[in-house]
mmCIF file of C-alpha atoms in Angstrom:
data_model
loop_
_atom_site.group_PDB
_atom_site.id
_atom_site.type_symbol
_atom_site.label_atom_id
_atom_site.label_comp_id
_atom_site.label_asym_id
_atom_site.label_seq_id
_atom_site.Cartn_x
_atom_site.Cartn_y
_atom_site.Cartn_z
ATOM 1 C CA MET E 1 25.676 60.012 66.550
ATOM 2 C CA SER E 2 23.027 59.469 64.107
ATOM 3 C CA GLU E 3 19.485 58.047 65.207
ATOM 4 C CA ASN E 4 20.089 55.379 62.525
ATOM 5 C CA THR E 5 23.166 53.963 64.408
ATOM 6 C CA PRO E 6 22.555 50.732 65.308
ATOM 7 C CA ARG E 7 22.294 49.373 68.705
ATOM 8 C CA ILE E 8 24.900 46.643 69.410
ATOM 9 C CA ALA E 9 26.071 44.611 72.188
ATOM 10 C CA VAL E 10 29.663 42.758 72.299
ATOM 11 C CA ILE E 11 29.648 39.654 74.599
ATOM 12 C CA GLY E 12 33.117 39.380 75.950
ATOM 13 C CA ALA E 13 35.826 41.527 76.773
ATOM 14 C CA GLY E 14 38.833 39.646 75.317
ATOM 15 C CA PRO E 15 41.595 41.169 72.675
ATOM 16 C CA GLY E 16 38.592 40.641 70.016
ATOM 17 C CA GLY E 17 35.367 42.207 71.722
ATOM 18 C CA LEU E 18 37.743 44.901 72.650
ATOM 19 C CA LEU E 19 39.172 45.359 69.599
ATOM 20 C CA CYS E 20 35.512 45.238 67.640
ATOM 21 C CA ALA E 21 34.461 47.703 70.110
ATOM 22 C CA THR E 22 37.148 50.299 69.930
ATOM 23 C CA VAL E 23 36.672 50.439 66.065
ATOM 24 C CA LEU E 24 33.265 50.842 66.168
ATOM 25 C CA ARG E 25 33.366 53.366 69.110
ATOM 26 C CA GLN E 26 36.062 55.621 66.906
ATOM 27 C CA HIS E 27 33.568 56.018 63.800
ATOM 28 C CA GLY E 28 30.893 57.082 66.542
ATOM 29 C CA ILE E 29 28.965 53.404 67.026
ATOM 30 C CA GLU E 30 29.149 52.997 70.715
ATOM 31 C CA ALA E 31 29.001 49.101 71.500
ATOM 32 C CA THR E 32 27.525 47.756 75.001
ATOM 33 C CA VAL E 33 30.237 45.410 75.996
ATOM 34 C CA PHE E 34 29.029 42.986 78.659
ATOM 35 C CA GLU E 35 32.192 41.072 80.295
ATOM 36 C CA ARG E 36 31.937 38.538 83.286
ATOM 37 C CA ASP E 37 35.484 39.422 84.746
ATOM 38 C CA THR E 38 34.527 41.857 87.925
ATOM 39 C CA THR E 39 37.543 44.188 86.943
ATOM 40 C CA PRO E 40 40.178 44.071 84.466
ATOM 41 C CA ALA E 41 42.619 42.663 87.006
ATOM 42 C CA SER E 42 40.329 40.025 88.324
ATOM 43 C CA ARG E 43 41.768 37.176 86.248
ATOM 44 C CA ASP E 44 45.308 36.149 84.869
ATOM 45 C CA GLN E 45 45.253 36.593 81.132
ATOM 46 C CA GLY E 46 47.817 34.095 80.569
ATOM 47 C CA CYS E 47 51.051 33.498 78.545
ATOM 48 C CA SER E 48 52.260 35.668 75.956
ATOM 49 C CA LEU E 49 51.323 35.347 72.309
ATOM 50 C CA ASP E 50 52.359 36.207 68.850
ATOM 51 C CA LEU E 51 50.985 38.225 66.593
ATOM 52 C CA ASP E 52 51.335 37.538 62.606
ATOM 53 C CA GLU E 53 51.986 40.409 60.360
ATOM 54 C CA HIS E 54 49.173 39.676 58.047
ATOM 55 C CA THR E 55 46.402 39.125 60.568
ATOM 56 C CA GLY E 56 46.744 40.457 64.533
ATOM 57 C CA GLN E 57 49.042 43.133 63.958
ATOM 58 C CA ALA E 58 46.930 44.016 60.421
ATOM 59 C CA ALA E 59 43.878 44.443 62.636
ATOM 60 C CA LEU E 60 45.490 46.601 65.119
ATOM 61 C CA ARG E 61 46.665 48.857 62.647
ATOM 62 C CA VAL E 62 42.924 49.505 61.472
ATOM 63 C CA ALA E 63 42.580 50.236 65.492
ATOM 64 C CA GLY E 64 45.766 52.892 65.062
ATOM 65 C CA LEU E 65 47.311 50.840 67.685
ATOM 66 C CA HIS E 66 50.357 49.348 65.684
ATOM 67 C CA ASP E 67 52.900 52.001 67.130
ATOM 68 C CA THR E 68 51.624 50.993 70.811
ATOM 69 C CA PHE E 69 51.786 47.550 70.024
ATOM 70 C CA LEU E 70 55.298 48.063 68.799
ATOM 71 C CA SER E 71 56.354 49.680 71.742
ATOM 72 C CA LEU E 72 54.680 46.762 74.281
ATOM 73 C CA SER E 73 56.177 43.611 72.113
ATOM 74 C CA ARG E 74 59.277 41.512 72.313
ATOM 75 C CA PRO E 75 60.919 40.768 68.794
ATOM 76 C CA GLU E 76 63.341 38.632 70.743
ATOM 77 C CA GLY E 77 60.109 36.585 71.900
ATOM 78 C CA GLN E 78 60.206 34.805 68.572
ATOM 79 C CA GLU E 79 63.072 32.534 69.979
ATOM 80 C CA MET E 80 62.466 28.571 69.873
ATOM 81 C CA ARG E 81 64.859 25.927 71.052
ATOM 82 C CA ASP E 82 63.525 22.212 70.593
ATOM 83 C CA TYR E 83 65.542 19.814 72.711
ATOM 84 C CA ASP E 84 65.183 15.963 72.725
ATOM 85 C CA HIS E 85 64.301 13.926 76.026
ATOM 86 C CA THR E 86 67.882 13.645 76.789
ATOM 87 C CA GLY E 87 68.317 17.217 76.976
ATOM 88 C CA ARG E 88 69.983 17.753 74.141
ATOM 89 C CA LEU E 89 69.264 21.285 71.592
ATOM 90 C CA THR E 90 67.907 20.048 68.306
ATOM 91 C CA ALA E 91 67.202 23.122 66.806
ATOM 92 C CA HIS E 92 67.182 26.856 67.538
ATOM 93 C CA THR E 93 65.889 29.663 65.565
ATOM 94 C CA LEU E 94 66.115 32.893 66.400
ATOM 95 C CA GLU E 95 63.247 34.400 64.788
ATOM 96 C CA SER E 96 60.517 33.848 62.869
ATOM 97 C CA ALA E 97 61.147 31.908 59.639
ATOM 98 C CA GLY E 98 57.689 33.478 58.035
ATOM 99 C CA PRO E 99 56.664 37.248 58.376
ATOM 100 C CA ALA E 100 57.110 38.870 61.844
ATOM 101 C CA ARG E 101 55.407 37.446 64.950
ATOM 102 C CA PRO E 102 56.584 39.377 67.916
ATOM 103 C CA GLU E 103 55.440 38.577 71.611
ATOM 104 C CA ILE E 104 53.078 40.505 73.516
ATOM 105 C CA ASP E 105 52.186 39.584 76.859
ATOM 106 C CA ARG E 106 48.031 38.936 76.971
ATOM 107 C CA THR E 107 47.897 41.125 80.033
ATOM 108 C CA ASP E 108 50.028 44.050 77.893
ATOM 109 C CA LEU E 109 47.697 43.335 74.725
ATOM 110 C CA ARG E 110 44.574 43.752 77.007
ATOM 111 C CA ASP E 111 45.660 47.191 78.782
ATOM 112 C CA MET E 112 46.833 48.174 75.384
ATOM 113 C CA LEU E 113 43.009 47.765 73.959
ATOM 114 C CA LEU E 114 41.646 48.821 77.416
ATOM 115 C CA GLY E 115 42.993 51.941 77.092
ATOM 116 C CA ALA E 116 41.943 52.856 73.736
ATOM 117 C CA LEU E 117 38.045 51.724 74.309
ATOM 118 C CA GLY E 118 37.949 52.999 77.919
ATOM 119 C CA THR E 119 37.327 50.388 80.704
ATOM 120 C CA ASP E 120 33.982 52.669 81.489
ATOM 121 C CA HIS E 121 32.990 51.446 78.168
ATOM 122 C CA ILE E 122 32.432 48.022 79.463
ATOM 123 C CA ARG E 123 30.076 46.636 82.107
ATOM 124 C CA TRP E 124 32.284 44.397 84.170
ATOM 125 C CA ASP E 125 30.674 41.446 86.301
ATOM 126 C CA SER E 126 27.929 41.211 83.484
ATOM 127 C CA PRO E 127 27.737 37.327 82.899
ATOM 128 C CA VAL E 128 25.248 36.460 80.250
ATOM 129 C CA ARG E 129 23.097 33.527 80.656
ATOM 130 C CA ALA E 130 21.662 33.382 76.817
ATOM 131 C CA VAL E 131 21.064 35.009 74.107
ATOM 132 C CA ALA E 132 17.734 34.705 72.046
ATOM 133 C CA LEU E 133 16.551 35.737 68.629
ATOM 134 C CA THR E 134 13.666 37.840 68.288
ATOM 135 C CA PRO E 135 10.720 37.656 65.172
ATOM 136 C CA ASP E 136 12.273 41.275 63.910
ATOM 137 C CA GLY E 137 15.691 40.221 63.599
ATOM 138 C CA ARG E 138 17.036 41.653 66.264
ATOM 139 C CA ALA E 139 18.511 40.009 69.563
ATOM 140 C CA ARG E 140 17.722 39.816 73.401
ATOM 141 C CA VAL E 141 20.639 39.390 75.722
ATOM 142 C CA ILE E 142 19.523 37.925 78.891
ATOM 143 C CA PRO E 143 22.096 38.453 81.549
ATOM 144 C CA GLN E 144 22.564 36.415 84.830
ATOM 145 C CA ALA E 145 21.504 39.385 86.904
ATOM 146 C CA GLY E 146 19.345 42.243 86.199
ATOM 147 C CA PRO E 147 16.605 42.751 83.266
ATOM 148 C CA ALA E 148 17.083 41.522 79.646
ATOM 149 C CA GLU E 149 17.595 44.220 76.694
ATOM 150 C CA GLU E 150 17.206 43.903 72.925
ATOM 151 C CA PHE E 151 19.949 45.100 70.422
ATOM 152 C CA ASP E 152 20.056 45.669 66.354
ATOM 153 C CA LEU E 153 22.700 42.692 66.624
ATOM 154 C CA VAL E 154 24.916 40.876 69.263
ATOM 155 C CA ILE E 155 28.297 39.632 68.810
ATOM 156 C CA GLY E 156 29.543 36.689 70.575
ATOM 157 C CA ALA E 157 33.063 37.424 71.189
ATOM 158 C CA ASP E 158 33.029 35.221 74.358
ATOM 159 C CA GLY E 159 35.160 32.126 73.320
ATOM 160 C CA ALA E 160 34.902 28.556 73.514
ATOM 161 C CA TRP E 161 31.733 28.320 75.695
ATOM 162 C CA SER E 162 29.921 31.105 73.918
ATOM 163 C CA LYS E 163 26.337 31.802 75.055
ATOM 164 C CA VAL E 164 25.931 33.786 71.341
ATOM 165 C CA ARG E 165 26.393 30.370 69.541
ATOM 166 C CA PRO E 166 23.192 28.310 70.523
ATOM 167 C CA VAL E 167 21.489 30.649 68.791
ATOM 168 C CA LEU E 168 23.477 30.213 65.067
ATOM 169 C CA SER E 169 25.158 26.686 65.578
ATOM 170 C CA ASP E 170 24.212 23.418 67.040
ATOM 171 C CA ALA E 171 27.867 22.758 67.421
ATOM 172 C CA VAL E 172 29.654 22.185 70.568
ATOM 173 C CA PRO E 173 33.336 22.204 71.399
ATOM 174 C CA LEU E 174 34.769 18.775 71.564
ATOM 175 C CA TYR E 175 37.864 17.310 73.610
ATOM 176 C CA THR E 176 40.838 16.658 71.222
ATOM 177 C CA GLY E 177 42.556 14.193 73.308
ATOM 178 C CA SER E 178 45.008 16.528 74.888
ATOM 179 C CA THR E 179 45.771 18.141 77.725
ATOM 180 C CA LEU E 180 47.998 20.990 78.880
ATOM 181 C CA ILE E 181 48.826 20.929 82.487
ATOM 182 C CA GLU E 182 50.111 24.489 83.433
ATOM 183 C CA THR E 183 52.161 25.725 86.181
ATOM 184 C CA SER E 184 54.934 28.410 86.365
ATOM 185 C CA PHE E 185 58.457 30.137 87.399
ATOM 186 C CA THR E 186 58.858 34.115 88.612
ATOM 187 C CA ASP E 187 61.945 35.784 88.715
ATOM 188 C CA VAL E 188 63.734 33.247 86.524
ATOM 189 C CA ASP E 189 66.940 35.307 85.750
ATOM 190 C CA ARG E 190 67.875 35.340 89.437
ATOM 191 C CA ARG E 191 66.226 32.542 90.892
ATOM 192 C CA TYR E 192 66.619 29.899 88.126
ATOM 193 C CA PRO E 193 69.300 31.270 85.687
ATOM 194 C CA ASP E 194 69.943 27.389 84.232
ATOM 195 C CA LEU E 195 65.811 27.329 83.271
ATOM 196 C CA ALA E 196 66.135 30.541 82.195
ATOM 197 C CA ASP E 197 68.756 29.632 79.676
ATOM 198 C CA MET E 198 67.480 26.451 78.621
ATOM 199 C CA VAL E 199 64.100 28.410 77.941
ATOM 200 C CA GLY E 200 65.703 31.436 76.178
ATOM 201 C CA HIS E 201 64.117 34.683 75.177
ATOM 202 C CA GLY E 202 60.935 32.944 73.850
ATOM 203 C CA MET E 203 59.670 29.346 73.388
ATOM 204 C CA MET E 204 61.462 26.338 74.237
ATOM 205 C CA LEU E 205 59.787 22.511 73.247
ATOM 206 C CA ALA E 206 60.897 18.806 74.587
ATOM 207 C CA GLY E 207 59.749 15.992 73.424
ATOM 208 C CA ASP E 208 60.943 12.102 73.142
ATOM 209 C CA PRO E 209 60.897 11.496 69.390
ATOM 210 C CA ALA E 210 60.178 7.781 70.417
ATOM 211 C CA ASP E 211 56.567 8.593 72.109
ATOM 212 C CA SER E 212 54.710 11.547 71.184
ATOM 213 C CA THR E 213 52.235 10.991 73.961
ATOM 214 C CA HIS E 214 53.887 13.384 76.185
ATOM 215 C CA MET E 215 55.856 17.027 75.809
ATOM 216 C CA LEU E 216 57.186 19.671 77.919
ATOM 217 C CA ILE E 217 56.237 23.607 76.863
ATOM 218 C CA GLY E 218 58.364 26.653 78.351
ATOM 219 C CA GLN E 219 57.602 30.220 77.326
ATOM 220 C CA ARG E 220 58.820 33.289 78.389
ATOM 221 C CA ASP E 221 56.844 36.269 79.147
ATOM 222 C CA GLY E 222 58.122 40.119 79.922
ATOM 223 C CA LYS E 223 58.057 39.793 83.235
ATOM 224 C CA ASP E 224 60.905 37.819 83.751
ATOM 225 C CA SER E 225 58.400 34.742 84.420
ATOM 226 C CA VAL E 226 58.355 31.333 82.583
ATOM 227 C CA ARG E 227 54.641 29.632 81.994
ATOM 228 C CA VAL E 228 55.301 25.700 81.840
ATOM 229 C CA TYR E 229 52.768 23.428 79.764
ATOM 230 C CA VAL E 230 52.536 20.064 80.058
ATOM 231 C CA GLY E 231 51.461 18.360 76.797
ATOM 232 C CA LEU E 232 49.807 14.813 77.616
ATOM 233 C CA LYS E 233 47.675 12.706 75.222
ATOM 234 C CA CYS E 234 45.135 11.256 77.913
ATOM 235 C CA GLU E 235 41.658 10.838 78.377
ATOM 236 C CA ARG E 236 39.599 14.396 79.389
ATOM 237 C CA ASP E 237 39.118 12.573 83.294
ATOM 238 C CA TRP E 238 43.080 11.324 83.423
ATOM 239 C CA ALA E 239 43.107 12.544 86.560
ATOM 240 C CA GLU E 240 40.024 10.965 87.935
ATOM 241 C CA ARG E 241 41.286 7.516 86.167
ATOM 242 C CA ALA E 242 44.776 7.711 88.153
ATOM 243 C CA GLY E 243 43.230 8.592 91.330
ATOM 244 C CA VAL E 244 44.711 12.099 91.254
ATOM 245 C CA ASP E 245 43.534 15.084 93.149
ATOM 246 C CA LEU E 246 44.301 18.083 91.047
ATOM 247 C CA ALA E 247 44.269 20.204 93.973
ATOM 248 C CA ASP E 248 47.387 18.519 95.469
ATOM 249 C CA THR E 249 50.406 19.377 93.978
ATOM 250 C CA GLU E 250 52.714 16.815 95.132
ATOM 251 C CA ALA E 251 50.156 14.161 93.875
ATOM 252 C CA VAL E 252 49.978 16.013 90.152
ATOM 253 C CA ARG E 253 53.640 16.269 90.336
ATOM 254 C CA ALA E 254 54.061 12.973 91.059
ATOM 255 C CA HIS E 255 51.958 11.394 88.514
ATOM 256 C CA LEU E 256 53.752 13.753 85.688
ATOM 257 C CA LEU E 257 56.758 12.457 86.968
ATOM 258 C CA THR E 258 55.840 8.697 85.600
ATOM 259 C CA HIS E 259 55.110 10.113 82.229
ATOM 260 C CA PHE E 260 58.405 11.680 82.023
ATOM 261 C CA ALA E 261 60.851 8.602 83.640
ATOM 262 C CA GLY E 262 64.300 8.884 82.304
ATOM 263 C CA TRP E 263 64.287 12.332 80.857
ATOM 264 C CA HIS E 264 67.076 14.405 81.832
ATOM 265 C CA LYS E 265 67.311 16.428 85.371
ATOM 266 C CA ASP E 266 67.497 19.513 83.625
ATOM 267 C CA LEU E 267 64.074 19.228 81.970
ATOM 268 C CA LEU E 268 62.614 17.651 84.645
ATOM 269 C CA ARG E 269 63.226 20.633 86.962
ATOM 270 C CA LEU E 270 60.436 22.181 84.883
ATOM 271 C CA LEU E 271 57.911 19.631 86.827
ATOM 272 C CA MET E 272 60.061 19.565 89.923
ATOM 273 C CA ASP E 273 60.741 22.975 91.346
ATOM 274 C CA ASN E 274 57.540 25.116 89.923
ATOM 275 C CA GLU E 275 56.334 27.596 92.054
ATOM 276 C CA GLY E 276 52.696 27.633 91.388
ATOM 277 C CA PRO E 277 49.889 24.712 91.446
ATOM 278 C CA PHE E 278 49.377 22.412 88.315
ATOM 279 C CA ILE E 279 46.258 23.679 86.239
ATOM 280 C CA ASN E 280 44.499 21.459 84.242
ATOM 281 C CA ARG E 281 43.342 22.441 80.559
ATOM 282 C CA PRO E 282 41.891 20.473 78.287
ATOM 283 C CA VAL E 283 42.155 21.373 74.687
ATOM 284 C CA PHE E 284 38.686 21.655 72.887
ATOM 285 C CA ARG E 285 38.387 22.516 69.246
ATOM 286 C CA MET E 286 35.080 23.219 67.051
ATOM 287 C CA PRO E 287 34.381 20.792 64.581
ATOM 288 C CA TYR E 288 35.804 22.165 61.152
ATOM 289 C CA PRO E 289 34.540 23.656 59.184
ATOM 290 C CA HIS E 290 32.427 25.208 61.441
ATOM 291 C CA THR E 291 29.953 27.653 59.691
ATOM 292 C CA TRP E 292 26.307 28.511 60.088
ATOM 293 C CA THR E 293 23.563 29.953 57.797
ATOM 294 C CA HIS E 294 23.451 33.933 58.231
ATOM 295 C CA THR E 295 20.945 34.619 60.668
ATOM 296 C CA PRO E 296 20.144 38.195 61.447
ATOM 297 C CA GLY E 297 20.631 39.913 64.911
ATOM 298 C CA ALA E 298 23.780 37.568 65.930
ATOM 299 C CA THR E 299 26.980 36.921 64.781
ATOM 300 C CA LEU E 300 30.421 35.211 66.241
ATOM 301 C CA LEU E 301 33.977 36.183 66.074
ATOM 302 C CA GLY E 302 37.392 34.436 67.189
ATOM 303 C CA ASP E 303 36.838 31.112 69.489
ATOM 304 C CA ALA E 304 33.247 31.592 69.658
ATOM 305 C CA ALA E 305 33.280 30.939 65.913
ATOM 306 C CA HIS E 306 36.325 28.844 65.277
ATOM 307 C CA LEU E 307 37.719 27.291 68.261
ATOM 308 C CA MET E 308 41.273 25.623 67.887
ATOM 309 C CA PRO E 309 43.756 24.169 69.504
ATOM 310 C CA PRO E 310 46.832 26.340 70.271
ATOM 311 C CA ALA E 311 49.111 26.845 67.488
ATOM 312 C CA GLY E 312 49.562 30.363 67.340
ATOM 313 C CA GLN E 313 45.939 31.349 65.356
ATOM 314 C CA GLY E 314 43.594 31.864 67.876
ATOM 315 C CA ALA E 315 44.300 35.296 69.335
ATOM 316 C CA ASN E 316 45.281 36.449 65.423
ATOM 317 C CA LEU E 317 41.675 35.161 64.113
ATOM 318 C CA ALA E 318 39.802 36.919 66.855
ATOM 319 C CA LEU E 319 41.611 40.465 65.777
ATOM 320 C CA VAL E 320 40.908 40.005 62.153
ATOM 321 C CA ASP E 321 37.516 38.941 62.712
ATOM 322 C CA ALA E 322 36.773 41.411 64.863
ATOM 323 C CA ALA E 323 38.496 44.275 62.767
ATOM 324 C CA ASP E 324 36.782 42.966 59.549
ATOM 325 C CA LEU E 325 33.235 43.040 61.280
ATOM 326 C CA ALA E 326 33.747 46.507 62.574
ATOM 327 C CA THR E 327 34.793 47.833 59.263
ATOM 328 C CA ALA E 328 31.909 46.322 57.713
ATOM 329 C CA ILE E 329 29.443 47.723 60.069
ATOM 330 C CA VAL E 330 31.047 51.347 59.754
ATOM 331 C CA ALA E 331 30.816 51.529 56.166
ATOM 332 C CA ALA E 332 27.237 50.010 56.012
ATOM 333 C CA VAL E 333 26.034 52.643 58.823
ATOM 334 C CA GLU E 334 28.137 55.346 56.509
ATOM 335 C CA ASP E 335 26.649 54.401 53.143
ATOM 336 C CA GLY E 336 22.995 53.241 54.478
ATOM 337 C CA SER E 337 23.481 49.815 52.598
ATOM 338 C CA GLY E 338 22.307 47.868 55.984
ATOM 339 C CA LEU E 339 23.539 46.015 59.097
ATOM 340 C CA ASP E 340 22.331 42.795 57.942
ATOM 341 C CA ALA E 341 24.250 42.698 54.938
ATOM 342 C CA ALA E 342 27.313 44.039 56.267
ATOM 343 C CA VAL E 343 27.252 40.915 58.901
ATOM 344 C CA ASP E 344 26.599 38.811 55.612
ATOM 345 C CA ARG E 345 29.831 39.735 54.061
ATOM 346 C CA TYR E 346 31.706 39.331 56.800
ATOM 347 C CA GLU E 347 30.898 35.801 57.412
ATOM 348 C CA GLN E 348 31.361 35.119 53.639
ATOM 349 C CA VAL E 349 34.922 36.058 54.069
ATOM 350 C CA MET E 350 35.245 34.991 58.106
ATOM 351 C CA HIS E 351 34.071 31.279 57.622
ATOM 352 C CA PRO E 352 36.758 29.994 54.969
ATOM 353 C CA ARG E 353 39.798 31.928 56.818
ATOM 354 C CA GLY E 354 38.365 30.042 60.094
ATOM 355 C CA ALA E 355 38.580 26.622 58.035
ATOM 356 C CA GLN E 356 41.611 27.037 56.773
ATOM 357 C CA ALA E 357 43.053 28.045 60.067
ATOM 358 C CA ALA E 358 41.306 24.970 62.061
ATOM 359 C CA GLU E 359 42.766 22.527 59.453
ATOM 360 C CA GLU E 360 45.867 23.830 59.913
ATOM 361 C CA SER E 361 46.200 23.669 63.477
ATOM 362 C CA ALA E 362 44.943 20.484 63.572
ATOM 363 C CA ARG E 363 47.818 19.323 61.461
ATOM 364 C CA ALA E 364 49.836 20.558 63.903
ATOM 365 C CA LEU E 365 48.338 19.139 66.862
ATOM 366 C CA GLU E 366 48.450 15.697 65.029
ATOM 367 C CA GLN E 367 52.532 16.493 64.558
#
């Protein structure tokens, strides 16, 4: 490694942070990755996601991981079933109408990226308290424990509540007015065959055409499990207003059933027969377009830059942001054009792309 190689920190070992660090390392640039999880397996990574051919998959090609992705992905996961509240199937598609978007479990995606980077290149159990910029255009990472460290560039890949964002922008996530309440089923083909048939190999949506304030979502993953999301348009503190203890599964179930009175019994099984607890997940977004004046020493990618409601965009943007940023940094190191100029070029591409995706996501949420 050249003595002129910049010292870079990546905050967050999600898909974007891992891909960015992987591409940098493949070109001889070691990035220090700070991650608050104590181990790779300490936290559930969430539902499966679909990777778009022109964003998420393109980013994996940059890292030489596309063939591995294809071996792990589930093309059948593109299946979509729509029901009305009476249980009638109103639409059924077996694959994406546009570019291919095969599903991959988030755990499989993370494990693939960890395998490419190496888990020993990540500082596990290292939450960051804050980041501060120095007068000479560098950045200081201040961990919750241990001494502060200075870097030529700190990359905020740390999601909605980014600790890096405040040095670039005053913007904070806004509640969208919608909440997803998550629960789950396991071993569905054997234990819940009717539910498995209703969900299919991909995702199902159920709603009442006359009332858009609530809906049910079921999503299959590759481990013979189904995650259920109850979508509500409600106040963020809906449980407190209703006097519901979120830790009391039966109380949450009883409250939710009041929203779905009159729905078909097969759909209500998504609320009645779940194995896990109900997990409250308010949906946030960044103001859009969310941009900032380029500032030496720090930049953002993924949800830290353009958090938006879930509509198949988040992970794809994080991955393509990561690939673009890493590629720009590598080019700058190789041709001597300067790290700061490389980051500026990346941001000029990333900002409009994120703004367009945020607008599309907002329109999808309103439907």
